[in-house]
mmCIF file of N, CA, C and O in Angstrom:
data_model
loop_
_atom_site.group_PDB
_atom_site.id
_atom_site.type_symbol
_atom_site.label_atom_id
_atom_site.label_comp_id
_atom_site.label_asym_id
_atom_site.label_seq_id
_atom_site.Cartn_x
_atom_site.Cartn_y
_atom_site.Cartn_z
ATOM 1 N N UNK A 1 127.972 93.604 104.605
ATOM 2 C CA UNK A 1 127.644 92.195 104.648
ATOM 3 C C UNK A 1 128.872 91.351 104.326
ATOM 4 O O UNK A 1 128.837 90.187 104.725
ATOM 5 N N UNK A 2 130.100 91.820 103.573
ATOM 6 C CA UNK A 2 131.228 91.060 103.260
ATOM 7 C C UNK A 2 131.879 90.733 104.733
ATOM 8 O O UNK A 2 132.210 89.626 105.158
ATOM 9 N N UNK A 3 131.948 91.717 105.243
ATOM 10 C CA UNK A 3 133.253 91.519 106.752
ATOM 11 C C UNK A 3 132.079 90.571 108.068
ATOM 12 O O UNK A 3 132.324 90.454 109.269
ATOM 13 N N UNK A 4 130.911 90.059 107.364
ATOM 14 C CA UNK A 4 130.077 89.236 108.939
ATOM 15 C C UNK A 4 128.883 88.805 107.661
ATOM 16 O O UNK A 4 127.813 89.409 107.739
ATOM 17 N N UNK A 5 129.022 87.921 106.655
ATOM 18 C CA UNK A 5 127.998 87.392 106.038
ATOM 19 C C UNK A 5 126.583 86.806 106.604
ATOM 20 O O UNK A 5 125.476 86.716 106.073
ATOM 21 N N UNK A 6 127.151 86.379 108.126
ATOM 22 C CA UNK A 6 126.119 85.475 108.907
ATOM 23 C C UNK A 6 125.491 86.858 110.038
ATOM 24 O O UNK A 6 124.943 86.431 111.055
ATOM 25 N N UNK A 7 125.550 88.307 109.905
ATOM 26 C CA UNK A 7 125.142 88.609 110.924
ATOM 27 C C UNK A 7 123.429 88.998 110.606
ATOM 28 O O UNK A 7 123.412 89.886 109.754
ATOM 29 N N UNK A 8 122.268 88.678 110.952
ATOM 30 C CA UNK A 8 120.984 88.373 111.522
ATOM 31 C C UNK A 8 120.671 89.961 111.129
ATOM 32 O O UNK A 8 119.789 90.280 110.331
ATOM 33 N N UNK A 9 121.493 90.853 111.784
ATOM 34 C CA UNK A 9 120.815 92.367 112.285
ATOM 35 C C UNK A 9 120.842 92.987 110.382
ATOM 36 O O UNK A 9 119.991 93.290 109.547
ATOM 37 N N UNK A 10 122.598 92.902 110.452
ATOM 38 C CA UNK A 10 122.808 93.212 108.784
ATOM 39 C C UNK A 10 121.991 92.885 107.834
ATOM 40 O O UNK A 10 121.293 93.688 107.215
ATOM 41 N N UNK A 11 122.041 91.281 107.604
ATOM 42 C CA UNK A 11 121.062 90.552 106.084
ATOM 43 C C UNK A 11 119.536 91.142 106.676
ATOM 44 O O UNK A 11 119.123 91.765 105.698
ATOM 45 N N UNK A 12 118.461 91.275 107.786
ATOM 46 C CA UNK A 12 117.580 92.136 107.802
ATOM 47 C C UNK A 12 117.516 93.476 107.428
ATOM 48 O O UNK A 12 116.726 94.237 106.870
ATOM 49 N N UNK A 13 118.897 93.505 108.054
ATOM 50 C CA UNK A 13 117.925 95.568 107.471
ATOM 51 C C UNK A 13 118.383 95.479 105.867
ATOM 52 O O UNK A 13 117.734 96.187 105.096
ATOM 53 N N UNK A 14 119.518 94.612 105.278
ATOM 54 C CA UNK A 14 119.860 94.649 103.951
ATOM 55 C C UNK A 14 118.033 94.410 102.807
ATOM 56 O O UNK A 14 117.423 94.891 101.852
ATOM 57 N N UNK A 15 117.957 93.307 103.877
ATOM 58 C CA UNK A 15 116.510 92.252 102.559
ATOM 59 C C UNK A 15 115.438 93.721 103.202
ATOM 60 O O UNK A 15 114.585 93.925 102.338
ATOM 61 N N UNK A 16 115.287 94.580 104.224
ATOM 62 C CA UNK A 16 114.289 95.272 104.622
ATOM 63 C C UNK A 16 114.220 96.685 103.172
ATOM 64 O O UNK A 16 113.283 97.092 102.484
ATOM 65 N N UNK A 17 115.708 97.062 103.230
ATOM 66 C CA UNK A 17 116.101 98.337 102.274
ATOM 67 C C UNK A 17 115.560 97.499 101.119
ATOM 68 O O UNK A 17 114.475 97.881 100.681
ATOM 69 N N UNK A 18 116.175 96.301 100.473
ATOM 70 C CA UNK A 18 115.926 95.687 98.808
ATOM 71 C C UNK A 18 114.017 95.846 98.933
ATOM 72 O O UNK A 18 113.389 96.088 97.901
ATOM 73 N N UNK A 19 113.514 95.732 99.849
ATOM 74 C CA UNK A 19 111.793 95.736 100.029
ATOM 75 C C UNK A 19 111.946 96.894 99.765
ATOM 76 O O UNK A 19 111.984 96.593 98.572
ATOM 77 N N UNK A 20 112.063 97.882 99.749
ATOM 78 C CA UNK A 20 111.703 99.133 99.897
ATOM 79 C C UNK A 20 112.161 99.805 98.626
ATOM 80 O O UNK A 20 111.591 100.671 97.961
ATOM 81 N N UNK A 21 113.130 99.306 98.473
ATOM 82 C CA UNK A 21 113.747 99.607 96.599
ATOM 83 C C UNK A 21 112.566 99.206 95.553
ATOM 84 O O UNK A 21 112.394 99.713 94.444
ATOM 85 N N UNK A 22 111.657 97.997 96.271
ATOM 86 C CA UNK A 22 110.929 97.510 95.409
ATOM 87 C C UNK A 22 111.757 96.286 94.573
ATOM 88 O O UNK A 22 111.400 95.860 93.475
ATOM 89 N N UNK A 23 112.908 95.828 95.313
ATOM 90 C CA UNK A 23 113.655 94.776 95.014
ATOM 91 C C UNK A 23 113.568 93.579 95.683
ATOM 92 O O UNK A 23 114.298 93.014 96.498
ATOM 93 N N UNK A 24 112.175 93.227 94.992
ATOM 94 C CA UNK A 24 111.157 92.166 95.891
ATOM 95 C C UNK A 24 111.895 90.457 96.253
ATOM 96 O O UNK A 24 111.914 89.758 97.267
ATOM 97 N N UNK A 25 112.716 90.204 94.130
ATOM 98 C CA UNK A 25 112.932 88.932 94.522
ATOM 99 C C UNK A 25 114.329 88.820 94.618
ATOM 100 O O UNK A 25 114.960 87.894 94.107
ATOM 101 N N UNK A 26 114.942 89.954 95.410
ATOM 102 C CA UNK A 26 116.312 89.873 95.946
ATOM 103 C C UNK A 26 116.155 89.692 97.125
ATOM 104 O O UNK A 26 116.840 88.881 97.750
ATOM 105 N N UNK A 27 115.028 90.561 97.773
ATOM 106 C CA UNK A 27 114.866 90.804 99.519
ATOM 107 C C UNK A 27 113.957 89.261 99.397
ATOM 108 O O UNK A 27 113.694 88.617 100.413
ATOM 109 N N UNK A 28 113.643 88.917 98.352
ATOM 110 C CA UNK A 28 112.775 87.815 99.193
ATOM 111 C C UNK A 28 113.756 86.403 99.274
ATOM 112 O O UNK A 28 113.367 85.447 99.945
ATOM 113 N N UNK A 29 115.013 86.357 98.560
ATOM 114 C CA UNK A 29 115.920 85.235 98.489
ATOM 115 C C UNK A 29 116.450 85.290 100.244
ATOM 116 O O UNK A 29 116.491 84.515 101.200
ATOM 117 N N UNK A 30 116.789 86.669 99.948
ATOM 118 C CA UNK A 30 117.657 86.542 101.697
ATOM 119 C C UNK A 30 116.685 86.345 103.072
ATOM 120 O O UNK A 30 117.152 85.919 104.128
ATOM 121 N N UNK A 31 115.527 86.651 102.932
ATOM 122 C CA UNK A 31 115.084 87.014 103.542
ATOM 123 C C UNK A 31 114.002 85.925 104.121
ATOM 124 O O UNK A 31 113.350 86.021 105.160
ATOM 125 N N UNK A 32 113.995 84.813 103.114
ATOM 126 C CA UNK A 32 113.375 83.470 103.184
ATOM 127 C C UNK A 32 114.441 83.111 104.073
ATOM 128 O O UNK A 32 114.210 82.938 105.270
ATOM 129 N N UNK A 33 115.681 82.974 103.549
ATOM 130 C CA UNK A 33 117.131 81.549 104.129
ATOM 131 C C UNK A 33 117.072 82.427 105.231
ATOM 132 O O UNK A 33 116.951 81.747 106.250
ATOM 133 N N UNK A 34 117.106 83.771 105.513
ATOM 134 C CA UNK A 34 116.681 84.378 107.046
ATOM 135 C C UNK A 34 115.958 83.361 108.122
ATOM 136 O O UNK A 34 116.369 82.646 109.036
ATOM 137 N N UNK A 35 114.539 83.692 107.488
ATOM 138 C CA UNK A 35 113.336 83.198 108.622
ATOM 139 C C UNK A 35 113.978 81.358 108.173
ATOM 140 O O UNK A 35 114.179 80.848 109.276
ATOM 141 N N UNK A 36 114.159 80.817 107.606
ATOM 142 C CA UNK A 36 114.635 79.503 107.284
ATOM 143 C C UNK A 36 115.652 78.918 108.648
ATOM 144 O O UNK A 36 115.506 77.998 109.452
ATOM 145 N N UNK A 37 116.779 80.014 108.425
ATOM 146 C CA UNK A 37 117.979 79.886 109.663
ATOM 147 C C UNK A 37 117.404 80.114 111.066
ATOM 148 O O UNK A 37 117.554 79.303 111.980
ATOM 149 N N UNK A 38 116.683 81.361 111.187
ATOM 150 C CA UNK A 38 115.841 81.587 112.615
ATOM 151 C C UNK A 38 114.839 81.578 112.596
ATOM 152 O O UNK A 38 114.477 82.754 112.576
ATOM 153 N N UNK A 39 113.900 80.843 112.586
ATOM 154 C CA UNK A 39 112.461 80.555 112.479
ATOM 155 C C UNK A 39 111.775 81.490 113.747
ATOM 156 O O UNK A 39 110.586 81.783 113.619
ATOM 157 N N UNK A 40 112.474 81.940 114.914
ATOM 158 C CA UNK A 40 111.928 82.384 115.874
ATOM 159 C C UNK A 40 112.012 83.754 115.596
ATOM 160 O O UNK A 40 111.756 84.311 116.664
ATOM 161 N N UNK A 41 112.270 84.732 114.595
ATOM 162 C CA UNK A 41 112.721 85.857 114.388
ATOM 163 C C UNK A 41 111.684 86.360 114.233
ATOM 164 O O UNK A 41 111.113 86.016 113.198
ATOM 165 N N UNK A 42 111.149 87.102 114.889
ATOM 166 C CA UNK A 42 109.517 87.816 114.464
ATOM 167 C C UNK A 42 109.889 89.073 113.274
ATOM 168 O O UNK A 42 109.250 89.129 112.224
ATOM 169 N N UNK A 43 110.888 89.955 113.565
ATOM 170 C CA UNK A 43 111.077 90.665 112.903
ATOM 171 C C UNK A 43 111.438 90.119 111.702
ATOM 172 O O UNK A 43 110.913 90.672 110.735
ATOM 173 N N UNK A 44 112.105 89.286 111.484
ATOM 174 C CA UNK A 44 112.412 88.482 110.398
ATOM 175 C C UNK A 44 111.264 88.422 109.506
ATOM 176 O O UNK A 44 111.227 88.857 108.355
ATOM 177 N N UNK A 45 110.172 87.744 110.253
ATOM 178 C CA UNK A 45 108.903 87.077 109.463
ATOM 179 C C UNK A 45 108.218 88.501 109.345
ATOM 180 O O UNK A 45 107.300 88.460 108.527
ATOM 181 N N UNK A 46 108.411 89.881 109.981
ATOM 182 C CA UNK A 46 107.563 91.069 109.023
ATOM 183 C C UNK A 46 108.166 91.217 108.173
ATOM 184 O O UNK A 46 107.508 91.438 107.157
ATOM 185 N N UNK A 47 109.539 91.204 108.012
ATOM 186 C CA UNK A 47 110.060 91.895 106.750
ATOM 187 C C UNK A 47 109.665 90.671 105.714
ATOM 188 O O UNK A 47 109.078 91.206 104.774
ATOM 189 N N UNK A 48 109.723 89.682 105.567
ATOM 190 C CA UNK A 48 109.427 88.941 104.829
ATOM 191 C C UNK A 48 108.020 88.524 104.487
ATOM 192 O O UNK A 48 107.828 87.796 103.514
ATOM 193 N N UNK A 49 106.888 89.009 105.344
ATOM 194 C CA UNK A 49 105.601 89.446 105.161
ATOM 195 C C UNK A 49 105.874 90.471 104.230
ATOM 196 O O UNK A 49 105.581 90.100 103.093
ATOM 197 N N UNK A 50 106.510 92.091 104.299
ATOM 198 C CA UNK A 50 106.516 93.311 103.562
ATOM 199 C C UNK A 50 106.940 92.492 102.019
ATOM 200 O O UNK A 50 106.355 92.705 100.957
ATOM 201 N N UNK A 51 107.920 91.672 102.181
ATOM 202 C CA UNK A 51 108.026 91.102 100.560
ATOM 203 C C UNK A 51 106.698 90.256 99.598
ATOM 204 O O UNK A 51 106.556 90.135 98.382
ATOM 205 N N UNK A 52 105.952 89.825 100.639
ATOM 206 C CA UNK A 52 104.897 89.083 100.110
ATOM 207 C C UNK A 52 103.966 89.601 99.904
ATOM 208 O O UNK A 52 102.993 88.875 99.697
ATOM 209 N N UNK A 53 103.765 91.108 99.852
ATOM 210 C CA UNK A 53 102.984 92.089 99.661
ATOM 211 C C UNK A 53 103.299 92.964 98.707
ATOM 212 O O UNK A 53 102.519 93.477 97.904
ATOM 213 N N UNK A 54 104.473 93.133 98.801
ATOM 214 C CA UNK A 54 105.066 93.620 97.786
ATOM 215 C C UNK A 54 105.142 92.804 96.281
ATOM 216 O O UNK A 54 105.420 93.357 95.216
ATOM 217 N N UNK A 55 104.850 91.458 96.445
ATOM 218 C CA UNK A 55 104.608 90.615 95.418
ATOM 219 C C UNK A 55 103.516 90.287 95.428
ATOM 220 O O UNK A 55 103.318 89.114 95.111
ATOM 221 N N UNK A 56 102.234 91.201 95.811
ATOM 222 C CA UNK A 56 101.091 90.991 95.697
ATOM 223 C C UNK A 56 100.722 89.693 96.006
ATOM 224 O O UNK A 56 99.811 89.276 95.291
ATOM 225 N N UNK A 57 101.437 88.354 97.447
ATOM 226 C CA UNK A 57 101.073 87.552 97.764
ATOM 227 C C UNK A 57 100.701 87.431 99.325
ATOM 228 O O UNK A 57 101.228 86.946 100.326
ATOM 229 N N UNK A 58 99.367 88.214 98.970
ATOM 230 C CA UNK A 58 98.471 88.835 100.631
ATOM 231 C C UNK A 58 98.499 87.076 101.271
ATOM 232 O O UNK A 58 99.039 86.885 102.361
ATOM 233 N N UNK A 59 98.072 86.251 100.738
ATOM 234 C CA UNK A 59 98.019 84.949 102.023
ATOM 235 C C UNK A 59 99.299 84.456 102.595
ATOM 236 O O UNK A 59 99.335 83.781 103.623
ATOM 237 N N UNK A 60 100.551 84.870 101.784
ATOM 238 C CA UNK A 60 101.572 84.222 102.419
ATOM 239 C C UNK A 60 101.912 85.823 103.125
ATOM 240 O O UNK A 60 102.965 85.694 103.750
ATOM 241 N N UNK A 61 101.668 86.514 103.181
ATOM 242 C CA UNK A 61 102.198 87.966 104.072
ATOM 243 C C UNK A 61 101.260 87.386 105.394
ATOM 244 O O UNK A 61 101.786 87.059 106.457
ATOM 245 N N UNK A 62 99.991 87.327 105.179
ATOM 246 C CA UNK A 62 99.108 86.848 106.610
ATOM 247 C C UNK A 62 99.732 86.084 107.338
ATOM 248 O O UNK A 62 99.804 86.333 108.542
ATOM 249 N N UNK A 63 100.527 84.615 106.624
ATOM 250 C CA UNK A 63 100.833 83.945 107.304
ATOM 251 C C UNK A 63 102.220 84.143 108.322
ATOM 252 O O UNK A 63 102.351 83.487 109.356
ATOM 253 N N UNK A 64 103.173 85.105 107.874
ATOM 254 C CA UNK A 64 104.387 85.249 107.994
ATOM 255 C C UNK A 64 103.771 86.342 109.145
ATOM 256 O O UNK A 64 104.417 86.382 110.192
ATOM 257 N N UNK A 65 102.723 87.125 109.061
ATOM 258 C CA UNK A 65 102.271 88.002 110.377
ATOM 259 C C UNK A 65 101.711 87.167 111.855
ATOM 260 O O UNK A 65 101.856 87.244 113.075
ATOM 261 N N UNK A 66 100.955 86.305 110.785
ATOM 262 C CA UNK A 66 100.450 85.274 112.021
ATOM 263 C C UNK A 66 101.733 84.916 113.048
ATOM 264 O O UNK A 66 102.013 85.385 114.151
ATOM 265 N N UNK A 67 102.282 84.067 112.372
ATOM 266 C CA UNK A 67 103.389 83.666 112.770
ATOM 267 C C UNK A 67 104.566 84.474 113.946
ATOM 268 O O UNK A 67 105.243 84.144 114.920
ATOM 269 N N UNK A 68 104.243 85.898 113.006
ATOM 270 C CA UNK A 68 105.171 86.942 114.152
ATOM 271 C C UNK A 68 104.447 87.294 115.192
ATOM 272 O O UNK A 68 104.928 87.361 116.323
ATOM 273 N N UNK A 69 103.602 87.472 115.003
ATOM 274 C CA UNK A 69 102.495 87.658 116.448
ATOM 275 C C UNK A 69 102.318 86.459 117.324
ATOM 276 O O UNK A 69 101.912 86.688 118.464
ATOM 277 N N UNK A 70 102.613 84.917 116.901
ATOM 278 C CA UNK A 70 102.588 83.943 117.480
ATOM 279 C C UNK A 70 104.015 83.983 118.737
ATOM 280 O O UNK A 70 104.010 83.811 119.956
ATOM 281 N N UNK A 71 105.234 84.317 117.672
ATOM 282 C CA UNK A 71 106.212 84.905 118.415
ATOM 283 C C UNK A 71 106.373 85.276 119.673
ATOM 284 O O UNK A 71 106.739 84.666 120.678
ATOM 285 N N UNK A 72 105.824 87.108 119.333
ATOM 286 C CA UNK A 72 105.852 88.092 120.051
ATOM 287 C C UNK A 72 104.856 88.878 120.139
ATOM 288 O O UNK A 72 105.147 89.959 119.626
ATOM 289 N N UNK A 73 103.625 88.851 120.618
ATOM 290 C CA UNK A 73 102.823 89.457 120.607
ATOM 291 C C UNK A 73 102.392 91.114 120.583
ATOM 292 O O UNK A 73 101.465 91.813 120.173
ATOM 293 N N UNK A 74 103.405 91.231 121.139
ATOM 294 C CA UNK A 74 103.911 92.424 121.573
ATOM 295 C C UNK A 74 104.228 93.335 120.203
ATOM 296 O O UNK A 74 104.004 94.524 120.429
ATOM 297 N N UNK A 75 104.594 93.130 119.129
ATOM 298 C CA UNK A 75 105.325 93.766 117.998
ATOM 299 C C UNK A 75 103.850 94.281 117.163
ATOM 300 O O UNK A 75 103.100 93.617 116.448
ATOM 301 N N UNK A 76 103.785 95.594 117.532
ATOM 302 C CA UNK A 76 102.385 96.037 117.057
ATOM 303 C C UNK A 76 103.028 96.522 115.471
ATOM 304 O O UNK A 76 102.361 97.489 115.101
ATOM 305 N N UNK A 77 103.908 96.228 114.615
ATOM 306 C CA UNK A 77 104.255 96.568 113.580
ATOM 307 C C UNK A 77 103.356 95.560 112.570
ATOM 308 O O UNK A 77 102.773 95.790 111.511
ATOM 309 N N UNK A 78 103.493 94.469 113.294
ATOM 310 C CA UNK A 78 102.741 93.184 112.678
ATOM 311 C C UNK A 78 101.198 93.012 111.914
ATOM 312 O O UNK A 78 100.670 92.627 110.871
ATOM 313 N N UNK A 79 100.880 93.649 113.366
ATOM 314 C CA UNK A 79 99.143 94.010 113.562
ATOM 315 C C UNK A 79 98.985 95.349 112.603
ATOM 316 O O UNK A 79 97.925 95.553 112.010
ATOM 317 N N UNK A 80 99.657 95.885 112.537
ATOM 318 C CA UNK A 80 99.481 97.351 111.754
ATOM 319 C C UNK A 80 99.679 96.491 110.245
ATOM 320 O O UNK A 80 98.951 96.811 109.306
ATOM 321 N N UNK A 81 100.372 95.745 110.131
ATOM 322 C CA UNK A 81 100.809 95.632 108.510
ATOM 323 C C UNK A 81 99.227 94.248 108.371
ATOM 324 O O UNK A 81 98.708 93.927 107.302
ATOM 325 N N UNK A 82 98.887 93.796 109.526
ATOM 326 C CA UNK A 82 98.138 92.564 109.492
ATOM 327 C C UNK A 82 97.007 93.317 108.386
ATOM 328 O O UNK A 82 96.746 93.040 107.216
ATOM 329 N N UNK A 83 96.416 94.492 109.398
ATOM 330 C CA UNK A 83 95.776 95.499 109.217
ATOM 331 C C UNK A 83 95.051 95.813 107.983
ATOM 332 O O UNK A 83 93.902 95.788 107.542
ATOM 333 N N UNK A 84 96.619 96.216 107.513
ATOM 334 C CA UNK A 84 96.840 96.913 106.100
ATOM 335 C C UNK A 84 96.251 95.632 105.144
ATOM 336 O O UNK A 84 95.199 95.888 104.558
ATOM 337 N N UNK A 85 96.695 94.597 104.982
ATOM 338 C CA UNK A 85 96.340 93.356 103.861
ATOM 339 C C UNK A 85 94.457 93.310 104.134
ATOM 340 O O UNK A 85 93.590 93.167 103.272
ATOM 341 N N UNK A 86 94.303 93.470 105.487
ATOM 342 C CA UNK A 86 92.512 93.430 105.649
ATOM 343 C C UNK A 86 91.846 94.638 105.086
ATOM 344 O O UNK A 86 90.942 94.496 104.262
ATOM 345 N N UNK A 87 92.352 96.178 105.598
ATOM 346 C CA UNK A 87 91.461 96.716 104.609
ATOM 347 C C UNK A 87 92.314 96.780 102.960
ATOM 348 O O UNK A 87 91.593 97.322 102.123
ATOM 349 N N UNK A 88 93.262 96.462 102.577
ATOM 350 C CA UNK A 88 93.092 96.370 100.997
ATOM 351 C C UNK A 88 92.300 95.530 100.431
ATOM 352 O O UNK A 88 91.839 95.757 99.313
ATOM 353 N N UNK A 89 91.963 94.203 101.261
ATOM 354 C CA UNK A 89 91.369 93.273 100.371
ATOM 355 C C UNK A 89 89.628 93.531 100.622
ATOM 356 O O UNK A 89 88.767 92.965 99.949
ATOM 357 N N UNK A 90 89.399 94.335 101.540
ATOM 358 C CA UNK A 90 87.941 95.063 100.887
ATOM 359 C C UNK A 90 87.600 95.711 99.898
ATOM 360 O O UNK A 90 88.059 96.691 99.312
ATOM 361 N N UNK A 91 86.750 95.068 99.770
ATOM 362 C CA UNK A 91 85.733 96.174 98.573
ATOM 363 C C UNK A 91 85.553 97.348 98.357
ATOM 364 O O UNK A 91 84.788 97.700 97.459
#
């Protein structure tokens, strides 16, 4: 990330790995000014859904899925994670 601070592909998979560390409100700093800079980034808005789940904040993960599916419909990663927040929040 030092030699291309601004590259899109890098700061995603960087804020995607800090999600996965369970390094929620690191991946979620970059990963906001992400979807902030490219609002059209579908992939953007899952990984930053995976942070809002990871912070146990299921309505803002919905929304950040909505949103990617509004995108690209096409990105069945979305629908799978949409998925996931519907059956956890059953009974």
């Amino acid at each position: 990330m030092r030699s291309d601070p601004d590259n899109v592909v890098t700061r995603l998979l960087i804020g995607t790995a800090q999600c996965q560390l369970g390094k929620y409100d690191e991946a979620s700093h970059l990963l906001k000014a992400l979807v902030e800079e490219n609002p059209s980034d579908a992939p953007a808005r899952i990984a930053l859904a995976g942070v809002y789940m990871g912070l146990g904040q299921a309505p803002a993960a919905q929304t950040e899925l909505r949103k990617a599916i509004e995108l690209n419909p096409k990105l069945s990663e979305a629908y799978f994670n949409m998925a996931q927040i519907i059956l956890a929040s059953k009974p």
